[in-house]
Short mmCIF file of N, CA and C in Angstrom, two decimals:
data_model
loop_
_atom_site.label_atom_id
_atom_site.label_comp_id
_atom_site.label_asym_id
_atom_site.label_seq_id
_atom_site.Cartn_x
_atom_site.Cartn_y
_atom_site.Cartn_z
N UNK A 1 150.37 99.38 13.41
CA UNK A 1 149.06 98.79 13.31
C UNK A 1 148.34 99.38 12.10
N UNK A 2 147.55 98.70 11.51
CA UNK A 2 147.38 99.06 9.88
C UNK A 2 145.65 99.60 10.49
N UNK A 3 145.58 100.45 10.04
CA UNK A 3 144.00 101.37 10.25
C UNK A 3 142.61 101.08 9.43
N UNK A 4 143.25 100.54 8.03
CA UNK A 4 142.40 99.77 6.74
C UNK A 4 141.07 98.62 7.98
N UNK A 5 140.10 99.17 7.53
CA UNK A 5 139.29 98.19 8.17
C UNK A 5 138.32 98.65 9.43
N UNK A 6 138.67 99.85 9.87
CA UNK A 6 138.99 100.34 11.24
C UNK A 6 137.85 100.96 11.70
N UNK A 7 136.55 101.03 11.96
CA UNK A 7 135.75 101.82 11.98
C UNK A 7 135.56 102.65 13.17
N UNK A 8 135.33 104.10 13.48
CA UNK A 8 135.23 105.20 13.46
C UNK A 8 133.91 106.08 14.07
N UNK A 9 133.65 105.98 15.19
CA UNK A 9 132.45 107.30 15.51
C UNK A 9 132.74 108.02 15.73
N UNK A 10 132.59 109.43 15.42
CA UNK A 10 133.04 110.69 15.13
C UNK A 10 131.73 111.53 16.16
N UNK A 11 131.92 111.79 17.15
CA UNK A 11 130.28 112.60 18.14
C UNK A 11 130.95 114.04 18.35
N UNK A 12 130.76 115.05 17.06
CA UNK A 12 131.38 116.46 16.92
C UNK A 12 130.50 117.00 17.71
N UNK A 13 131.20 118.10 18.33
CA UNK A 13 130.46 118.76 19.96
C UNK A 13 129.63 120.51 18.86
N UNK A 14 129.45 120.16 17.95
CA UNK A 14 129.03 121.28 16.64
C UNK A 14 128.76 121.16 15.28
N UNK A 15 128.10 121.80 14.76
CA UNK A 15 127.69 121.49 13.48
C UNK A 15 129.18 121.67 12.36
N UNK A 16 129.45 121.48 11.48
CA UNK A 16 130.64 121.01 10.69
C UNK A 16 130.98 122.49 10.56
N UNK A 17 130.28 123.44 10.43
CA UNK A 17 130.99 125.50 10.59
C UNK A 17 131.09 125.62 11.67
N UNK A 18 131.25 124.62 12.54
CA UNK A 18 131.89 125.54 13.90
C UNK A 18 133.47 125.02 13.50
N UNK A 19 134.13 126.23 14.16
CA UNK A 19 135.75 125.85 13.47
C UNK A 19 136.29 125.09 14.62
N UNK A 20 135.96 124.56 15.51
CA UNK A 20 136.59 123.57 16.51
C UNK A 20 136.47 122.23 15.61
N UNK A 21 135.25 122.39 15.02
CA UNK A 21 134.70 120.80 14.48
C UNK A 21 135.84 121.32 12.91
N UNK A 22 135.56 121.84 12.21
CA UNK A 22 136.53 122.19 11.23
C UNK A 22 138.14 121.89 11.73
N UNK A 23 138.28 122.47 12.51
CA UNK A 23 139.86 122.34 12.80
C UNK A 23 140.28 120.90 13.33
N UNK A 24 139.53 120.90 14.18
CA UNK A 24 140.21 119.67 15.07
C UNK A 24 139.87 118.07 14.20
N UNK A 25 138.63 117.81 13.78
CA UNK A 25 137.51 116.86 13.19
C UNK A 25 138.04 116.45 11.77
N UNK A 26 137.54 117.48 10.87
CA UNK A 26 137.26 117.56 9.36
C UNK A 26 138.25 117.31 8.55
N UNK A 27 139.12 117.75 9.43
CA UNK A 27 140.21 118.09 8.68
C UNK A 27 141.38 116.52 8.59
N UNK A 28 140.98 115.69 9.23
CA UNK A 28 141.84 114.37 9.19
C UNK A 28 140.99 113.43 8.55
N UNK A 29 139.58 113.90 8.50
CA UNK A 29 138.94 113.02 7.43
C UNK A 29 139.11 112.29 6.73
N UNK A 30 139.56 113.44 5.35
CA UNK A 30 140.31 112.69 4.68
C UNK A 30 141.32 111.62 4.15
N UNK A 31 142.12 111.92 5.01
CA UNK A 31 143.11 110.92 5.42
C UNK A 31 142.84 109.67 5.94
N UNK A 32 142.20 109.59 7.18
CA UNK A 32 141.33 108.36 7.45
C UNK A 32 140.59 107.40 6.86
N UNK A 33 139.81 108.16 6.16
CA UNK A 33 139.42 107.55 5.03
C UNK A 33 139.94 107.20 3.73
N UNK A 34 141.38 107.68 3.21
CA UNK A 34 142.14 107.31 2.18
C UNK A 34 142.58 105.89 2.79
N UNK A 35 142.94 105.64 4.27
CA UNK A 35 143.51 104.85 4.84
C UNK A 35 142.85 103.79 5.52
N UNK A 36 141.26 103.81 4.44
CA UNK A 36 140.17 102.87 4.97
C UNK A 36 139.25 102.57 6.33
N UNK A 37 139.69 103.84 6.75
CA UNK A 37 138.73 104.14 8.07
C UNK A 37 137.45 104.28 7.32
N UNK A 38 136.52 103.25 7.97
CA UNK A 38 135.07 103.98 7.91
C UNK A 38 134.62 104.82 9.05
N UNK A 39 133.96 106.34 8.58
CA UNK A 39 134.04 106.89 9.78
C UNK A 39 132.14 107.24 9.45
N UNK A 40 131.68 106.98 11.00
CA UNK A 40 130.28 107.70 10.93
C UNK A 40 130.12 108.95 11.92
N UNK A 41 129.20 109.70 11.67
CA UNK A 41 129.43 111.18 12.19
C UNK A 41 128.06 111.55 13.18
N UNK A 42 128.06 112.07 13.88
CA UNK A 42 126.67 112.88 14.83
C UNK A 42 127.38 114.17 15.23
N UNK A 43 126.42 114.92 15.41
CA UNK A 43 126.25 116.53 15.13
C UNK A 43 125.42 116.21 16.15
N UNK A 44 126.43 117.60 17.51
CA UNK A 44 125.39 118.15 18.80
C UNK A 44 125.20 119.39 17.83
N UNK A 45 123.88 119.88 17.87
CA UNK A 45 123.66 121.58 17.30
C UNK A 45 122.69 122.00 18.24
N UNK A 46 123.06 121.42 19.46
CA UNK A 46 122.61 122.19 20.17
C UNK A 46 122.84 123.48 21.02
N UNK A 47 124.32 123.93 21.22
CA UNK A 47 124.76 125.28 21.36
C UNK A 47 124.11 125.85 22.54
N UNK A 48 124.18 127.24 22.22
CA UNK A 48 123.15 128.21 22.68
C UNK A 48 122.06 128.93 22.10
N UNK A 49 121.13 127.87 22.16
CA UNK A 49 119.60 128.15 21.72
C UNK A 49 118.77 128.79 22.89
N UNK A 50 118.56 129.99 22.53
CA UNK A 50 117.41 131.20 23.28
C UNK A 50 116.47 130.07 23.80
N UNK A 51 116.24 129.61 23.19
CA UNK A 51 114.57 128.60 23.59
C UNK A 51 114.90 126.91 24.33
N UNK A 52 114.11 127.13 25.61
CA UNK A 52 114.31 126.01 26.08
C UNK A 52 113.82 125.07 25.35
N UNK A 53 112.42 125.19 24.47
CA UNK A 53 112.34 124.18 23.27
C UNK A 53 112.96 123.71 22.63
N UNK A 54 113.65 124.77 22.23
CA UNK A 54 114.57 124.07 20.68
C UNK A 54 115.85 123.58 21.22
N UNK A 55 116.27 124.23 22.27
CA UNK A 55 117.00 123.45 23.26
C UNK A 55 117.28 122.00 23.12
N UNK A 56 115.48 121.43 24.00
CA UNK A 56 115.38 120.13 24.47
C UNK A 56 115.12 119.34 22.87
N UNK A 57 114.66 120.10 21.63
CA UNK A 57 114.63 119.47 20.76
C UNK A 57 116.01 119.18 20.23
N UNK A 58 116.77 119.92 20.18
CA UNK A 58 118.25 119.59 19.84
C UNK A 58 118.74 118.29 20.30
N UNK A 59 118.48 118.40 21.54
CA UNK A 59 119.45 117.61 22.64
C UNK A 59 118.46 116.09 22.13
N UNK A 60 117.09 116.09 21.92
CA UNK A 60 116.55 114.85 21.72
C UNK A 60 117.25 113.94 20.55
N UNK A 61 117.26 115.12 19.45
CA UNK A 61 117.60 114.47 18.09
C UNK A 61 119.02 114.28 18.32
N UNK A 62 119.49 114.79 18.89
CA UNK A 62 121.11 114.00 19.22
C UNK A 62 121.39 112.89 19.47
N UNK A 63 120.45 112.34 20.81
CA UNK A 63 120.62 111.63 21.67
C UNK A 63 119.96 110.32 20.97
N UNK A 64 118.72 110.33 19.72
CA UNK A 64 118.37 109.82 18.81
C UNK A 64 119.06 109.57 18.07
N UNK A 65 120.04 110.57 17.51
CA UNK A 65 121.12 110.05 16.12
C UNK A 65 122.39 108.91 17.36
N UNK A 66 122.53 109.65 17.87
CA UNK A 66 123.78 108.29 19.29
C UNK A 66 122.86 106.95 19.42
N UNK A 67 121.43 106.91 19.91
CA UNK A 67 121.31 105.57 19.94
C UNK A 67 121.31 104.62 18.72
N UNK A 68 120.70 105.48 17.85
CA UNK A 68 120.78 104.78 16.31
C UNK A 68 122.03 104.00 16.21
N UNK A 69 123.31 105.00 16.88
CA UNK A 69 124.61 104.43 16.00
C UNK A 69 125.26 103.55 17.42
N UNK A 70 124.44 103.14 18.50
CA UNK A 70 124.43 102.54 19.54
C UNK A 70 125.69 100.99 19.22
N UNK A 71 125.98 100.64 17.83
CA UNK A 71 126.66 99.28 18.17
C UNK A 71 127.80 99.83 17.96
N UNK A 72 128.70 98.44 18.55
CA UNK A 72 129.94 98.43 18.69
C UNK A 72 130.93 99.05 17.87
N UNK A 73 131.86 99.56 17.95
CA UNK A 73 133.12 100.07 16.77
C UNK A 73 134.02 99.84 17.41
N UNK A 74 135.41 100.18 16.83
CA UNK A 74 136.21 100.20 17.13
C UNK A 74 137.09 101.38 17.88
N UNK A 75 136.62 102.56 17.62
CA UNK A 75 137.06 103.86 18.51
C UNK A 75 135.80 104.70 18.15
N UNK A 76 135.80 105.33 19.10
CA UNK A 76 134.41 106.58 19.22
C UNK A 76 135.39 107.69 19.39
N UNK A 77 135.10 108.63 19.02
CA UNK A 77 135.61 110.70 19.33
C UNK A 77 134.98 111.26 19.95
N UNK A 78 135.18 111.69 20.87
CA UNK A 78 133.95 112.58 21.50
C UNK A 78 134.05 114.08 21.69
N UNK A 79 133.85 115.06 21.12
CA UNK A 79 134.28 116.26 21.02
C UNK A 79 133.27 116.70 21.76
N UNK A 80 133.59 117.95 23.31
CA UNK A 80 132.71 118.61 23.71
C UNK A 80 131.38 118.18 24.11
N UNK A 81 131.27 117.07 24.08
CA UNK A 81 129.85 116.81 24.88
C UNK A 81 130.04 115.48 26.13
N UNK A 82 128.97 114.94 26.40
CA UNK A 82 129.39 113.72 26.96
C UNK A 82 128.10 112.98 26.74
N UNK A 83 128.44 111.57 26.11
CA UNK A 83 127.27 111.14 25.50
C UNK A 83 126.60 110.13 27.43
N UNK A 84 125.58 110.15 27.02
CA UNK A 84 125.04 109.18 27.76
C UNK A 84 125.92 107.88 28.65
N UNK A 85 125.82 107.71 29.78
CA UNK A 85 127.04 106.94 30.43
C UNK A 85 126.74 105.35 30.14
N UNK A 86 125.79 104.89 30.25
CA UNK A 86 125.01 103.94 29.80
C UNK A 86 126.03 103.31 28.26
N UNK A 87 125.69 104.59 27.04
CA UNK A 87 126.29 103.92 26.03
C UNK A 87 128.10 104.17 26.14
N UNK A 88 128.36 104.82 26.92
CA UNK A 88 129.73 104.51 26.94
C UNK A 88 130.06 103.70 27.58
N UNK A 89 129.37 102.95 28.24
CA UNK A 89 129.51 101.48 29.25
C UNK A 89 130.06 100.65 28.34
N UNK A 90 128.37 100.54 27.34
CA UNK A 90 128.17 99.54 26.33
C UNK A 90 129.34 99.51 25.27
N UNK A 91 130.50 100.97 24.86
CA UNK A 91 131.16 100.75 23.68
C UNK A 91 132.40 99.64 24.71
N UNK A 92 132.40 100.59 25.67
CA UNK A 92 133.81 99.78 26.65
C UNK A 92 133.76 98.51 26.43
N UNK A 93 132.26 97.82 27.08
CA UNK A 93 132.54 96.89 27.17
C UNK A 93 132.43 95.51 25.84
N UNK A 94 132.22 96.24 24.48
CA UNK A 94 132.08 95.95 23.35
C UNK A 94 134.11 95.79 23.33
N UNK A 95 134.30 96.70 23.45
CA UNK A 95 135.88 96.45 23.77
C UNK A 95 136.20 97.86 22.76
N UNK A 96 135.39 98.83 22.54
CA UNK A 96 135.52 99.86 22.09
C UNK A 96 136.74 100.94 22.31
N UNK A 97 137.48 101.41 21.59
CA UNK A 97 138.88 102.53 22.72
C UNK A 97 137.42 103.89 22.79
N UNK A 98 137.13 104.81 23.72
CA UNK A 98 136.67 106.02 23.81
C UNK A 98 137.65 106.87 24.06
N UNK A 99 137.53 108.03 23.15
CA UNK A 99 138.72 109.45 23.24
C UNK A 99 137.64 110.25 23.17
N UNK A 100 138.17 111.20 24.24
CA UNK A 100 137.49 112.25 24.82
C UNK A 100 138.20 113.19 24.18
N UNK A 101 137.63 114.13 23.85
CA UNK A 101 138.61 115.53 23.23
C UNK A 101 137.48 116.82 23.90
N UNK A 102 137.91 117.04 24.90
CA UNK A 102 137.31 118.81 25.59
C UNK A 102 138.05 119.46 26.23
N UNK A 103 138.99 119.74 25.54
CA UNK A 103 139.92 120.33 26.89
C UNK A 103 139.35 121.33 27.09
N UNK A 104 138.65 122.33 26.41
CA UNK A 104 138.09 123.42 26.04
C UNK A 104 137.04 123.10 27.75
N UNK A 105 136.59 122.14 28.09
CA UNK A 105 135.17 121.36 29.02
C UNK A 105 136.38 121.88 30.60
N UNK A 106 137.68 121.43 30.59
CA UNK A 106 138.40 121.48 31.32
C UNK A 106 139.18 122.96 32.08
N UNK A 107 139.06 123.49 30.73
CA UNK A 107 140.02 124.79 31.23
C UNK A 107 139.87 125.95 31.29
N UNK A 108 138.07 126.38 30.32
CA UNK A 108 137.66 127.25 30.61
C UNK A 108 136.50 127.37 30.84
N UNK A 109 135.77 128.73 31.44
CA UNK A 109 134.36 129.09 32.26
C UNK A 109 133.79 129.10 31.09
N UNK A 110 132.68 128.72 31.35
CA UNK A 110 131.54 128.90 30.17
C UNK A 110 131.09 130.59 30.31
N UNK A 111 131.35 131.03 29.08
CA UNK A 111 130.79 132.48 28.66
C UNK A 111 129.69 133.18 29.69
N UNK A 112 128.43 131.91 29.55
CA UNK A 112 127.25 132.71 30.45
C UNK A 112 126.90 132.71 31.27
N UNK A 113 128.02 132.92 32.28
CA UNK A 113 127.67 132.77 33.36
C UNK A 113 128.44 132.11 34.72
N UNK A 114 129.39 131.03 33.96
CA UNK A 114 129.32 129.88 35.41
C UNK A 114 130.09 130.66 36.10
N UNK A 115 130.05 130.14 37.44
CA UNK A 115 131.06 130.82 38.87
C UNK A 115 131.90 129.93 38.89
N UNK A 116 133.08 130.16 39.28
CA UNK A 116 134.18 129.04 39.98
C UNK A 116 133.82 128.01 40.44
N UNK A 117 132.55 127.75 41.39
CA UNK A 117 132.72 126.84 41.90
C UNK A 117 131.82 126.28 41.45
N UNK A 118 130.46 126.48 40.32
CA UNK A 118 129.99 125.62 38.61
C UNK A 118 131.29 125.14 38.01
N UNK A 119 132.64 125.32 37.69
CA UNK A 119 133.28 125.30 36.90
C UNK A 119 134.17 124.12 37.51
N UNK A 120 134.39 124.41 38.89
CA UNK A 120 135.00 123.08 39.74
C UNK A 120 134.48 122.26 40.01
N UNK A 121 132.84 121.98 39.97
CA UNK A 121 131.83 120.64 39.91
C UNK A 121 131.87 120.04 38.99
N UNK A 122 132.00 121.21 37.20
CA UNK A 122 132.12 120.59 36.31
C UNK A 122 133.64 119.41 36.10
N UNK A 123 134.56 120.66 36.44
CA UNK A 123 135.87 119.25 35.82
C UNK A 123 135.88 118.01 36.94
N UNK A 124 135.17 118.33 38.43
CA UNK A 124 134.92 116.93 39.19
C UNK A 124 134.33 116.24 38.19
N UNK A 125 132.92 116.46 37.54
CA UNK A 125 132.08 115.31 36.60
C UNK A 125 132.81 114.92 35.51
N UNK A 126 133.98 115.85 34.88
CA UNK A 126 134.44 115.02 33.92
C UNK A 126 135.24 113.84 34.13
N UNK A 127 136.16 114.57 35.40
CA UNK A 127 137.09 113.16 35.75
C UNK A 127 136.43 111.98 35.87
N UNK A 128 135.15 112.21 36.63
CA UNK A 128 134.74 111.10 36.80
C UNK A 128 133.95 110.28 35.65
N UNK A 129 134.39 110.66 34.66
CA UNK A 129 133.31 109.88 32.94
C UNK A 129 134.54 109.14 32.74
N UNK A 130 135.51 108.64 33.43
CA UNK A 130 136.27 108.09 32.57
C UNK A 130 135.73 106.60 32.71
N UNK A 131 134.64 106.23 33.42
CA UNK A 131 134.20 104.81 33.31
C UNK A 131 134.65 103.72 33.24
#
């Protein structure tokens, strides 16, 4: 199947120096795009911010740059986050492919904190995003 033509949402779970987004992301770019992928990009930078402000401001302007890029494509990426269920309805049923990439979401405890059984609610909620 020829890729020329092919367009591309790219929803990196980090700003382009985090080396997950470097390694896994950035780095096929190129290629994609030699091979006529148009690809468009959103940046979660929301992390671990001390401040529940800058927090909820993160998470707004995210969720702002996703609706912006709200129409149809042809494949979405989803690294490390999970966008809104609503617009992953809408790519599906645009006839969109969605790829999930967290295994990282799957296999290990979050640093600050979670208990086992935070960590076994979480991979219940992921299974269930497959929509």
């Amino acid at each position: 199947m020829s890729v020329a033509g092919r367009r591309l949402l790219v929803i990196a779970g980090g700003p382009r120096a985090t080396a997950s987004v470097r390694h896994r992301l950035l780095c096929y770019r190129p290629f994609l795009e030699r091979d006529g992928v148009s690809i468009d990009w959103v940046e979660y930078a929301g992390g671990r911010l001390a401040s529940p402000i800058a927090a909820f401001t993160a998470r707004a302007r995210f969720l702002w740059a996703l609706g912006r890029r709200a129409n149809a494509r042809d494949t979405v990426l989803v690294q490390k986050v999970l966008p809104p269920i609503g617009l992953v309805r809408r790519w599906r049923a645009a006839g969109c492919r969605v790829i999930y990439d967290f295994d990282d979401a799957l296999f290990e405890r979050f640093a600050w904190g979670e208990s086992e059984v935070q960590a076994v609610q979480r991979r219940r909620q992921i299974g269930r995003a497959h929509v």
